[in-house]
Every structure is written in C-alpha cells, then in structure tokens.
XYZ file of C-alpha atoms in Angstrom:
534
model
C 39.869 30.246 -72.413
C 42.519 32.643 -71.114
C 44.657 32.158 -67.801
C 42.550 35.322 -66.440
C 39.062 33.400 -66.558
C 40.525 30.255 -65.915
C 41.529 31.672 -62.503
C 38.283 33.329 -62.143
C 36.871 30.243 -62.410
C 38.657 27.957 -60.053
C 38.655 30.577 -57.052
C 35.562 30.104 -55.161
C 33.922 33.450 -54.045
C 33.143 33.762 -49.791
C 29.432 33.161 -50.773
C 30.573 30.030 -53.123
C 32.174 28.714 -49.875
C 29.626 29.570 -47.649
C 26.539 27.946 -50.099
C 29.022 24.775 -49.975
C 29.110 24.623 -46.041
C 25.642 24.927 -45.545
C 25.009 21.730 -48.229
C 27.952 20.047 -46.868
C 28.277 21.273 -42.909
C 30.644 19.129 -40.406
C 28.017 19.387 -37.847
C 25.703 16.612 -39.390
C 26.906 13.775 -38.913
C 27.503 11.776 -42.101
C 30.725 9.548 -43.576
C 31.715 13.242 -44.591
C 31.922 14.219 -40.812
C 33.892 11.741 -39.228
C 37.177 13.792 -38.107
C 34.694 15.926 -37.047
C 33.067 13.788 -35.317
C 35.957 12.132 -33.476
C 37.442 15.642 -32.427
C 33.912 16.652 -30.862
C 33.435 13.722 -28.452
C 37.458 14.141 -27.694
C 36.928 17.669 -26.630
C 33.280 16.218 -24.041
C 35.070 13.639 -23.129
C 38.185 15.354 -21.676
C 35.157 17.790 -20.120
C 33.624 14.588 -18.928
C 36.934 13.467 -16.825
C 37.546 17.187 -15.786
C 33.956 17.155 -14.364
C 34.609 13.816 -12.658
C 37.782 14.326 -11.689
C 36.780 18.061 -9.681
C 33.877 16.347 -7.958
C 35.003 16.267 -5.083
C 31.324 16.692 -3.489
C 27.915 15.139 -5.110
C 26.708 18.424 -5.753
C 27.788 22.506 -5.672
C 24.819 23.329 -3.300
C 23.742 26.497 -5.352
C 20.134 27.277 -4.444
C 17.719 27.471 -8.164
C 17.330 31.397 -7.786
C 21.112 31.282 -7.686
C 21.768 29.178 -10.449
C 18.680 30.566 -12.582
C 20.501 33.910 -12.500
C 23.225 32.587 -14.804
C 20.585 31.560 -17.719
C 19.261 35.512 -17.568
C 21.801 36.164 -20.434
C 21.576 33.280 -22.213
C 20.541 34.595 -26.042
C 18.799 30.893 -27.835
C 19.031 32.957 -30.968
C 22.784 33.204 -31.051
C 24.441 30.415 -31.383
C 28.187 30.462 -29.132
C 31.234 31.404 -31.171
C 32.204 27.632 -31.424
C 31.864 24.506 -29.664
C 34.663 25.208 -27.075
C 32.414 28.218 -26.205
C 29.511 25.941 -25.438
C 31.066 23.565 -23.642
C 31.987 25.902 -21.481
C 28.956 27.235 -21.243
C 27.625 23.718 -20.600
C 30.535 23.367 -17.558
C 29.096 26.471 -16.358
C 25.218 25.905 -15.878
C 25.026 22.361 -16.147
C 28.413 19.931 -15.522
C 29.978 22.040 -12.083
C 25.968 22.082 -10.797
C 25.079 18.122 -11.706
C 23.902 15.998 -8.825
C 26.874 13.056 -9.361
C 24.968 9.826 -8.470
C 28.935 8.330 -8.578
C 29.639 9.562 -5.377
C 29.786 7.427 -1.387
C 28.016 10.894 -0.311
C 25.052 10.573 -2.979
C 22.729 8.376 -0.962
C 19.208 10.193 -1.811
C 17.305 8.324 -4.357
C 17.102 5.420 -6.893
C 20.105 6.394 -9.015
C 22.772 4.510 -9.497
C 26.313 4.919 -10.863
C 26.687 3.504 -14.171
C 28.786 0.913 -16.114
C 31.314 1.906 -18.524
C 29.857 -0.305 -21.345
C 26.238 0.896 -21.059
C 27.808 4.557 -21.719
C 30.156 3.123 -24.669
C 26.488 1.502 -25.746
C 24.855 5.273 -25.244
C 27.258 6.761 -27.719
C 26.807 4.015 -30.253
C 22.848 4.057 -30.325
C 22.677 7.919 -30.323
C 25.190 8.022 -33.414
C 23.346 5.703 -35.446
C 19.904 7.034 -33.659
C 18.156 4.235 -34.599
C 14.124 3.818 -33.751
C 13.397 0.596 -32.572
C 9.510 0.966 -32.815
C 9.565 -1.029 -36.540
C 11.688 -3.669 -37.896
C 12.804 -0.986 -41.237
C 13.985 1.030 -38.736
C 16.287 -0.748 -36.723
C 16.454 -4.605 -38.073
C 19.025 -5.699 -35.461
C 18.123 -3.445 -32.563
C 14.633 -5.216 -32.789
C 15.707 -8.367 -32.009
C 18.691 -7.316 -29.421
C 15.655 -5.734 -27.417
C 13.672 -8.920 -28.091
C 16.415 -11.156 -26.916
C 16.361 -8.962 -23.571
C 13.242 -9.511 -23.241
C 12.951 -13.128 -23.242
C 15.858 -13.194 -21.156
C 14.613 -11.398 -18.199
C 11.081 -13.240 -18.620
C 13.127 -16.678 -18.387
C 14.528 -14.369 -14.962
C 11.644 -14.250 -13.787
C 10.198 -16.943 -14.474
C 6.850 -16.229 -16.824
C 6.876 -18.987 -18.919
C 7.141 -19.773 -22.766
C 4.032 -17.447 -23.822
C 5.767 -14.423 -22.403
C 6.690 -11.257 -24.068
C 7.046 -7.201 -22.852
C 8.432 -3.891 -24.109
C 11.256 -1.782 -22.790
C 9.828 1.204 -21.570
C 10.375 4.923 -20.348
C 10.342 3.730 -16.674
C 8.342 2.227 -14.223
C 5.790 4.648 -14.652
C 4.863 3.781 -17.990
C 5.233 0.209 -17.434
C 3.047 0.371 -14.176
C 0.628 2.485 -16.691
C 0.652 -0.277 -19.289
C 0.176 -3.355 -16.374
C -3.009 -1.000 -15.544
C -4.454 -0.874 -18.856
C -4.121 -4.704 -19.700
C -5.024 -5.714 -16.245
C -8.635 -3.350 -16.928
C -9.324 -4.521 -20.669
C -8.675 -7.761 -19.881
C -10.700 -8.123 -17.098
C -13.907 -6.071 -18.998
C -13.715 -8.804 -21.873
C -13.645 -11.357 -19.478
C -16.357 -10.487 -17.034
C -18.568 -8.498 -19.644
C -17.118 -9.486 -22.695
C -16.453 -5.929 -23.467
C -13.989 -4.517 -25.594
C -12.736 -1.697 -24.589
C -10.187 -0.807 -27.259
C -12.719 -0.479 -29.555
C -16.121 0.638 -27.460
C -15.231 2.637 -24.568
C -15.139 2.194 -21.195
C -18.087 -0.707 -19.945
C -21.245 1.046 -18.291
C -19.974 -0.581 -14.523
C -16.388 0.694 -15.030
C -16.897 2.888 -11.923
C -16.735 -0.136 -10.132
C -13.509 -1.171 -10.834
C -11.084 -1.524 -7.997
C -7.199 -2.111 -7.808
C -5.512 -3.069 -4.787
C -1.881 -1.376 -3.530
C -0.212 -1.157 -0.543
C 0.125 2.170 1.434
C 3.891 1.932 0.279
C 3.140 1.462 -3.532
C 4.330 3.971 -5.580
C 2.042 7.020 -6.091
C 2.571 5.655 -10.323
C -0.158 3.258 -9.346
C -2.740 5.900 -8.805
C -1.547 7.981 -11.673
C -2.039 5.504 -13.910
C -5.637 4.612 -12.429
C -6.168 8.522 -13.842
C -4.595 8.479 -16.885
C -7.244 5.239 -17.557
C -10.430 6.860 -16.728
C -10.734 4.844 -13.425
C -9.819 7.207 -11.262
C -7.955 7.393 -8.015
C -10.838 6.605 -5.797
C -10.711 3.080 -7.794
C -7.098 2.233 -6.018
C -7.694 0.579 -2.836
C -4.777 1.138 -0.335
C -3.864 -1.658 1.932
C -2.794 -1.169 5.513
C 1.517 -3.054 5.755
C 2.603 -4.639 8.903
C 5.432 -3.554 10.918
C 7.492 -4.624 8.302
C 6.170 -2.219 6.024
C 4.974 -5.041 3.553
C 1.354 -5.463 2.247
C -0.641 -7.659 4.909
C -2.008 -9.808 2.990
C -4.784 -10.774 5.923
C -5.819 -6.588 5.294
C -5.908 -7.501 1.398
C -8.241 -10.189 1.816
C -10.847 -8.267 4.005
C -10.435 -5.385 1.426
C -11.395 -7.854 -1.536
C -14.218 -9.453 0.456
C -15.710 -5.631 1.462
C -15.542 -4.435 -1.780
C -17.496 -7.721 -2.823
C -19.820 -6.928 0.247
C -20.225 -3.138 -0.986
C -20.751 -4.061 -4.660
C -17.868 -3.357 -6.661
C -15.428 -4.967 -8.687
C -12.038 -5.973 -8.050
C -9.710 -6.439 -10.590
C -6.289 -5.872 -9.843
C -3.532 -6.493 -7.364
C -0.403 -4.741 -7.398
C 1.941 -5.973 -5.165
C 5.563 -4.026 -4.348
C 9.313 -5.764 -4.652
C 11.029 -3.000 -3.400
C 9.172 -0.055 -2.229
C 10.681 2.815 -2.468
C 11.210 4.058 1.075
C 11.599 0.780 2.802
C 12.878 -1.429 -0.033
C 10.089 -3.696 1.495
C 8.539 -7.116 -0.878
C 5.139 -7.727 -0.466
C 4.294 -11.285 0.834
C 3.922 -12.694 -3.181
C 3.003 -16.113 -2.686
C 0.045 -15.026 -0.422
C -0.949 -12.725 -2.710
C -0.135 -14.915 -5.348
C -3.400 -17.131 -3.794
C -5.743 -14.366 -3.104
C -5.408 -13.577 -6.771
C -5.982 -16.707 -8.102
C -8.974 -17.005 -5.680
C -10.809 -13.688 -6.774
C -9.658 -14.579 -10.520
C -7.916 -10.845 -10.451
C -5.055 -9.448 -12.550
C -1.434 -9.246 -10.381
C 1.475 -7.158 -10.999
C 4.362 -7.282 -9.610
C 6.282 -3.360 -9.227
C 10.099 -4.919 -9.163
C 11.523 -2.065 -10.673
C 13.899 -1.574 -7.519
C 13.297 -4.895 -6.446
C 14.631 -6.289 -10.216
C 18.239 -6.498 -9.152
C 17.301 -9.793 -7.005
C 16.634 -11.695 -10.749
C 20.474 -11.733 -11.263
C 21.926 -11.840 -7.561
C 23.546 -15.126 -6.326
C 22.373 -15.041 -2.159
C 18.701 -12.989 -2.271
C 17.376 -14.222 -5.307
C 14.929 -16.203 -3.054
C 12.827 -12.665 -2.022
C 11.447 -12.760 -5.222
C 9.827 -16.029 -5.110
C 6.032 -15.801 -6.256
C 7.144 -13.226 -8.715
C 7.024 -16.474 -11.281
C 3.008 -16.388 -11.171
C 2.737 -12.522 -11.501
C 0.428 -11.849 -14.828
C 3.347 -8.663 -15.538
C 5.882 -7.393 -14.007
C 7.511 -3.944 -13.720
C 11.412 -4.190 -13.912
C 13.443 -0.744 -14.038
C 17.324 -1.867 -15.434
C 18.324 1.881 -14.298
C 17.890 1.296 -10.834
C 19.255 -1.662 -9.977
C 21.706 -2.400 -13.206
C 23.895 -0.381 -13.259
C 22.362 1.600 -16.630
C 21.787 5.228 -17.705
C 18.454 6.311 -17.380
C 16.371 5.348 -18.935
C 16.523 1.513 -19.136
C 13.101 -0.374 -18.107
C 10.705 -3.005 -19.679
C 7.376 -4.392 -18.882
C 6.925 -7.546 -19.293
C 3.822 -9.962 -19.392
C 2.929 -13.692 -18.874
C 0.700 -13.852 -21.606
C 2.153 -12.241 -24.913
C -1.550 -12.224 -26.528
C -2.497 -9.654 -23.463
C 0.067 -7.307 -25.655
C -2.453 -6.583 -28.166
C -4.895 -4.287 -26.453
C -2.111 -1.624 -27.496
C -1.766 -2.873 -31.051
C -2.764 -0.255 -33.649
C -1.886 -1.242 -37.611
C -0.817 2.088 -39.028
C -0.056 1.269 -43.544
C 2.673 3.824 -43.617
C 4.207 2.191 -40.362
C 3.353 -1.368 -39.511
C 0.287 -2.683 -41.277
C -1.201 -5.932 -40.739
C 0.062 -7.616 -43.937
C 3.692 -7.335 -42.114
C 2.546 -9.165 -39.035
C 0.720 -11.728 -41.167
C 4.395 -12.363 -42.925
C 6.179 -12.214 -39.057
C 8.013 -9.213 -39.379
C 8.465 -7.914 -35.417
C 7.412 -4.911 -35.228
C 7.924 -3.923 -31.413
C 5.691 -0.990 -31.802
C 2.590 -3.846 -32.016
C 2.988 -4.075 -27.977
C 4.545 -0.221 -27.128
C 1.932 2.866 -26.154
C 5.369 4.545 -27.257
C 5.577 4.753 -31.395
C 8.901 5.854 -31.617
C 11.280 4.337 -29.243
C 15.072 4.817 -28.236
C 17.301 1.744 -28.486
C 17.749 1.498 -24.646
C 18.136 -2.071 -24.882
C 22.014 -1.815 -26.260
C 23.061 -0.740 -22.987
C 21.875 -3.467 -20.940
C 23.322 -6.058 -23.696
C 26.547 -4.539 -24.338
C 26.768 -4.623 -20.176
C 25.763 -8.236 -19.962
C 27.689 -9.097 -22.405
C 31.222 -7.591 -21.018
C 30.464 -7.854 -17.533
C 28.166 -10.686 -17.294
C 24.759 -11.283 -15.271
C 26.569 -12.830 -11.611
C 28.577 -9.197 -11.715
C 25.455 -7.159 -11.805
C 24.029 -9.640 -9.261
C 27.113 -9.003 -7.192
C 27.191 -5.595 -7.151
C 23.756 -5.461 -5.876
C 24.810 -8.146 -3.656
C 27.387 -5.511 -1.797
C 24.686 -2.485 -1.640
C 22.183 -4.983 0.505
C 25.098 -5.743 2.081
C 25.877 -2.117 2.714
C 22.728 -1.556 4.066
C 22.819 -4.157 6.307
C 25.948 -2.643 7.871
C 24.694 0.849 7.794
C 21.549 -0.229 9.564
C 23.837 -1.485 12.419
C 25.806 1.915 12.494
C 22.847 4.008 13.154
C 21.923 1.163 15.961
C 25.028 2.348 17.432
C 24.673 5.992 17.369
C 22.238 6.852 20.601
C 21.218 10.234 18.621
C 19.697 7.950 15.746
C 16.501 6.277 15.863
C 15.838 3.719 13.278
C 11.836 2.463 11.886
C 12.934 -0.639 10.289
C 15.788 -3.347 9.489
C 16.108 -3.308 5.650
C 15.214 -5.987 3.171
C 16.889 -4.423 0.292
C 18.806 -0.882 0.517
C 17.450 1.327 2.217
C 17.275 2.503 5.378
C 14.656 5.670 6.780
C 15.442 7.461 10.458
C 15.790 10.262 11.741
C 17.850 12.276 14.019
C 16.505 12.521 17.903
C 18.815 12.924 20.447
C 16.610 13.667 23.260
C 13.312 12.196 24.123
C 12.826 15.814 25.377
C 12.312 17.428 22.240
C 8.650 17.678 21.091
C 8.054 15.834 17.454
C 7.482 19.477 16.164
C 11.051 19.916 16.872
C 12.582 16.681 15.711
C 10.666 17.243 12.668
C 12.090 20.657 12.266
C 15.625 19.448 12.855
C 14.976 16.939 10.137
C 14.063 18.721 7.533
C 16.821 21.022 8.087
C 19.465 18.495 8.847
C 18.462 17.522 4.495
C 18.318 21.255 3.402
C 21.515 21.770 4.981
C 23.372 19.015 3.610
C 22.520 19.462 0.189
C 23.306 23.259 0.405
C 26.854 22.377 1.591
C 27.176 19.868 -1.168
C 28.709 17.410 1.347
C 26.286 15.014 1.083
C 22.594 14.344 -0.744
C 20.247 12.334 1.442
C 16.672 12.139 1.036
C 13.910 12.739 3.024
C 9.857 11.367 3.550
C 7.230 11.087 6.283
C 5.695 7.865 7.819
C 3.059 8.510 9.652
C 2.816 12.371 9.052
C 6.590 12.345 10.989
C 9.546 13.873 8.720
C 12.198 11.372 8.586
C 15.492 10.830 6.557
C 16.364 8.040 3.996
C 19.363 6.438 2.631
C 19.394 4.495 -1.034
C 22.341 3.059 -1.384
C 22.783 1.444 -5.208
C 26.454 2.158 -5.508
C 28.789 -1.052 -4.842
C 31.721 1.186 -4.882
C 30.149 3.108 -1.304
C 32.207 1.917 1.830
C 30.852 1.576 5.358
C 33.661 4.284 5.884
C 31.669 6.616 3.648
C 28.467 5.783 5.859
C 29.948 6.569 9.110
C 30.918 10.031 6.928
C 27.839 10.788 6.114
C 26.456 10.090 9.815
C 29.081 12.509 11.000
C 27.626 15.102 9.053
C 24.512 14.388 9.853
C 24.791 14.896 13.874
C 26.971 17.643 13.274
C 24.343 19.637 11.603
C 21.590 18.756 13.747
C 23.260 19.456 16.879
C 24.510 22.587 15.466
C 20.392 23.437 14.698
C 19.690 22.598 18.258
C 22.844 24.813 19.848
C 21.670 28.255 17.923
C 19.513 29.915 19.890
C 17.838 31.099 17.137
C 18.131 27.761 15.284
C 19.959 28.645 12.115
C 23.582 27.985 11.060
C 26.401 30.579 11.786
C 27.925 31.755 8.931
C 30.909 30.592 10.044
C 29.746 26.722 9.889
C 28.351 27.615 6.330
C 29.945 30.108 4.184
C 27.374 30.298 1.727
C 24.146 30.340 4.039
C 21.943 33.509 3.587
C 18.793 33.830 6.030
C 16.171 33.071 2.675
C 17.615 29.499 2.893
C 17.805 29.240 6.450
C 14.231 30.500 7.231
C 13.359 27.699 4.247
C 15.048 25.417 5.915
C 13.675 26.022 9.483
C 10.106 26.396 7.776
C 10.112 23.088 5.864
C-alpha cells in the first residue's frame, strides 16, 4: 500500500464525519455523552441562578398578547445555532416571564417553593428516565414508591391492608377514589361488576355527597365516570365554611326519601379557598351508618400528617376508605408529586388490566410488583424519588415544621388585615389561607367593591409586585392569600397589604377609575378597561 492511499485512507471525508455524528451524537445521552452532559446542565444551571438571582418580583407582568408576540418568529423547523442560542431563547419567552412561586410576594395559589433535594432527585430520575409502571422497568424505583406509600398510609393511619399509587395530582386521585367508591358499591348492593359489564341498569341513581367548598375535581370526575354531575350532591358549610354534617344527614335521608342511591361521601381537609376540614369524625358516623364509601380530599390538608402542633385536625382521617394526598402542595416538592391511597388494597383491582407484553398474570402469581396493577396511568414518572431523597436529607418533623410556620403565618396575617379598617375579613383560618377583600367605605355599593377587587388582582399582577388570587363567595368578588412558603415573613405580608390599599385607593381617586400612567408605566387602556370590566 503506498503512503498516498494510506493517507487517503486514514483522513475521514466531511460526510465520513458527519455519518459518524449522527450514529454517535453528544446530544443522546449515553456513557459516550457524559462531558457533554455535565457541560449542558452547567450552562442551565448558571441560567437557573441568573433567573433566581434577577427576580426581584414574582412575575414580569407582560399581558399574553404581549408575550405571544415574541413566539410569531419562532421557526420549530430550525433548530437554534447551538444550545447557548436556545437558552437564550428559553430566558427570553419562558425564564424572565415565569411566575416564581419562591417569592414572599407570590401568595396566589397552592404552589409552593421547593426543596433543594427533591430538584437534585428531578435531575436524577429524568437522566435515568426510568418508568415505574412495571418492575423490568424500574426494579428499585418500584419499591422506593412502594415504601412511600406504606409510609404515608401508616401517616394516616389506614391500617395493615392498605396500599395506593402516586398519581398526577389530586385530580386523578379524586378520579380514582370515584371509580372504586362506584364499583365497589354496584358489587356490593347489586353484585354487579362493572369492570367487566357496564354500568348497572339503576346507575342513574347514584349519588355522591361534597361540600359547596369541594373542589370542582369531584364533579369532574362524577363525568368522566358516566354518573354525571347531577349525581354530586352539594352540601350547604357553616360559618366556618366546613361541611355541616347536620345538612349531610338530611341530604342522605332525602335522597333515601326521593329514591336514589347514595354512595359516596367526600369530605374536604383543606379546601381550597378557606383551607377549611370537614367535621371527619361526624362524617366518619354518617358513613358507617348509610354503609357509603368516604374519601377524604387532604391534598392541601396532607401537610398536617407530618406537623408536630396540628396534627390533631386530621383526626377521623384514620377511618377514611381513601384518601387524596398532594406532596406538591404541602411538601415542599416539584409538581407533580401526589398519591392516592386506599384502606383496602384489594379495592385496587377494579383498575387491574393483565397486558402479556407488559404485566401478565403469571408475574403477579410469582409476586413481582407491578405498580401499574393499581395505576389508570400505564406509564408513570418516578415522582416518588423526590419525596424520598427529601425525607431522607431533611427528615419528616422539618417538612412538618415548615408547614408549621405557614399556619403560623396565616394566623398572623389574619390579625394584620383585622387591623387595617379598609380590610374586611370572611373567616379566621384553619390552615393557610385567608379570603377578603378591600372595602373602605360602607358607602360604596357591592358593584363597586367588586369592581375595585377585581382590579386591585389585575393590577398587581400586571406590575409584577405581587400575585394574589382571587374567588367569589356568595356571588361577591373577593381576594385570597395561600401562603405555603416558610421562608414568607409577616414583614412581606404587611408589603403586600401596602400594595394592596395603594392600588385600590388609587382605583377609587381616578375619576375615571383607571391608573395614571404615571403610577403604572406599562398600563395601556386594553388592560385597564379589562381590568375595570372583570
């Protein structure tokens, strides 16, 4: 061979090298990638603490025609030169917009701010991406998960035959209380099985029992069965904005009276306006009385299961037949991070389906847990790593004691807007939150207070100063604070209250009831004429 071919040879041509990269590229991540690798989380993470760092409010206040504009150029079909590009692009449209839950002035919904080991946990079950639905998939994930479970059944209280799933959220696991409570009940009363014959002939009969304060998930999943929402009965609360459980009974006993069939109670531990716990025990009895199905919503109301002074609000949660519990809430955890869980494991198999290329029934006769046998999810995300690698660096009393210090919080809060004569408060809280609204003059009509409301949320969240939310009791628009962050002070509170007086008595002292420009730099008449409207 002479030198000339021999050089031929060993030079590889531009589409030698680009074959090569395509069988071999650094973006897949392999043992081959792992510089790679380490240099692309480097470069988010230093975005990450830029991002953080330049927060200086929860959120930009850009408007969604505003920030829609910037996605008009956006080509899918080109990818960016390379991934300094797109992160830039992703600090552009996404990262300086975010709503960041972190923040004393985020005090709008259930978020919380999360704990450094559940996002260390994140990066470790989205490298190795394992799927937690079957045992070949995941081997030790299955049984971290499992071990979760059991522990927050021993929380609660359930018993040795206990068992649940970690779920999408409270919705699904509000979804799959509905379904057992309903097949359950049909083989019981009509021994009817509905997995594999369709709904019973009286099915129309079926009734479930909420509170006016339940979350709407209740009645979606009522839909999503086939019972529809005419099947959830809603229960009048006392002043307290709890279920009265004297209104439950006489709703059991008319529906008796009128011929239909109740199956189900779902009782609230944490609602989510008032943070309010429905009076379990009682309920508890009226259950066991009527023979019918109760669930227990604690997916705000979970964070009592690990605190050291309010565990006691739970008590009758122990007799619940499942029990929603939402770790992302009231955890500390990244959404999402939630489990259902249910006295009776054997209740578990009305979503059981034996699939021979997935989980067939010889591996259950040999033992092997497959947690897709009791998940209406087939593949599932390893959520469950979060919550252990938390628990296992913080420990359960610090998650207890951070919720701890936002009831706490609340309580202090709910004596600062005592004290401000412009501020009239519905209700003491039992957990954290707190609804009012802004009235400083029994003058104004309630068209007017309402409209000052309404604004008094549009306006904050289009300065970016502060994110509260907003709701209506009794067809009145009032505001609401969550407050899940331990790190919020009662000095952020009084903050926040500033800003709220200061933009409702600047609605009330423009004649034409908008916001000078001079008060808001960035307010445009579409947005104040939305805001007025609302």
């Amino acid at each position: 061979m002479s030198s000339d071919t021999f050089i031929l040879k060993a030079v590889k041509t531009p589409l030698e090298k680009n074959r090569e990269s395509s069988q071999n590229p650094d973006f897949i991540f392999t043992d081959k990638s792992l510089h790679h690798y380490e240099e692309s989380l480097l470069k988010g993470i230093e975005l990450i603490q830029k991002s953080m760092s330049a927060a200086s409010k929860p959120f930009s206040g850009i408007l969604p025609h505003e920030l829609a504009a910037q996605f008009h150029a956006i080509d899918l079909n080109r990818s960016c030169n390379d991934l300094n590009d797109a992160l830039a692009e992703i600090e552009e449209l996404y990262l300086n917009h975010a709503i960041y839950f972190h923040h004393p002035h985020y005090v709008a919904h259930l978020n919380c701010p999360v704990a450094v080991p559940a996002i260390l946990a994140e990066l470790l079950l989205t490298s190795i991406n394992s799927s937690v639905d079957t045992w070949d998939q995941s081997a030790g994930g299955t049984l971290i998960e499992q071990k979760l479970i059991d522990w927050t059944a021993e929380r609660i209280g359930l018993g040795a035959e206990a068992d649940g799933i970690f779920t999408s959220g409270g919705t699904q696991s509000n979804l799959m209380a509905m379904l057992l409570a309903r097949d359950s009940f049909c083989a019981k009363k009509w021994q009817h099985n509905n997995k594999a014959q369709g709904l019973p002939t009286d099915f129309r009969k079926l009734r479930i029992f909420s509170s006016q304060m339940s979350h709407f998930s209740v009645q979606k999943a009522a839909a999503i069965l086939g019972l529809g929402y005419d099947s959830v009965i809603s229960v009048p609360c006392d002043r307290y904005f709890k279920m009265d459980a004297r209104a439950l009974e006489q709703a059991i006993e008319q529906c008796l009276a009128d011929g239909l069939i109740p199956m189900a109670v779902v009782a609230t531990a944490g609602t989510t306006d008032f943070g309010s716990i429905d009076p379990l025990p009682e309920i508890v009895e009226l259950c066991r009385t009527h023979q019918l199905w109760m669930h227990v919503d604690a997916a705000y109301g979970c964070g009592l299961l690990v605190s050291s002074k309010f565990r006691h609000l739970l008590a009758g949660i122990e007799s619940a037949d499942s029990v929603t519990v939402d770790y992302h809430k009231s955890f500390l955890q990244p959404v999402s991070c939630s489990a259902f869980l249910v006295r009776d494991k054997h209740y578990l198999a009305v979503v059981t389906h034996h699939a021979e290329y997935l989980n067939p029934l010889s591996q259950a006769n040999e033992g092997t847990p497959n947690l897709v046998n009791k998940s209406i999810q087939t593949t599932k995300r390893f959520d469950a790593l979060k919550l252990w690698l938390t628990l296992r660096t913080m420990g359960a009393d610090q998650l207890g004691a951070a919720f701890d210090r936002n009831i706490h919080l609340a309580k202090q809060t709910y004596l600062l807007l005592l004290s401000e004569q412009s501020i009239e408060v519905i209700h003491q809280p039992q957990l954290s939150t707190l609804v009012f609204r802004y009235r400083p003059s029994r003058r104004h009509s309630e068209h007017d207070i309402d409209r000052v409301n309404a604004y008094i949320r549009k306006a904050l969240f289009r300065s970016g100063e502060a994110v509260v939310a907003s709701t209506k009791v009794q067809g009145k628009q009032y505001l609401k604070f969550t407050l899940l962050n331990p790190l919020t002070t009662i000095q952020d509170m009084q903050a926040v209250l500033k800003l709220i007086t200061h933009h409702g008595q600047n609605y009330f002292n423009s004649p034409d009831k908008t916001v000078t420009q001079a008060a808001h730099p960035a307010a445009n008449q579409a947005f104040i004429k939305e805001a007025c409207d609302a």
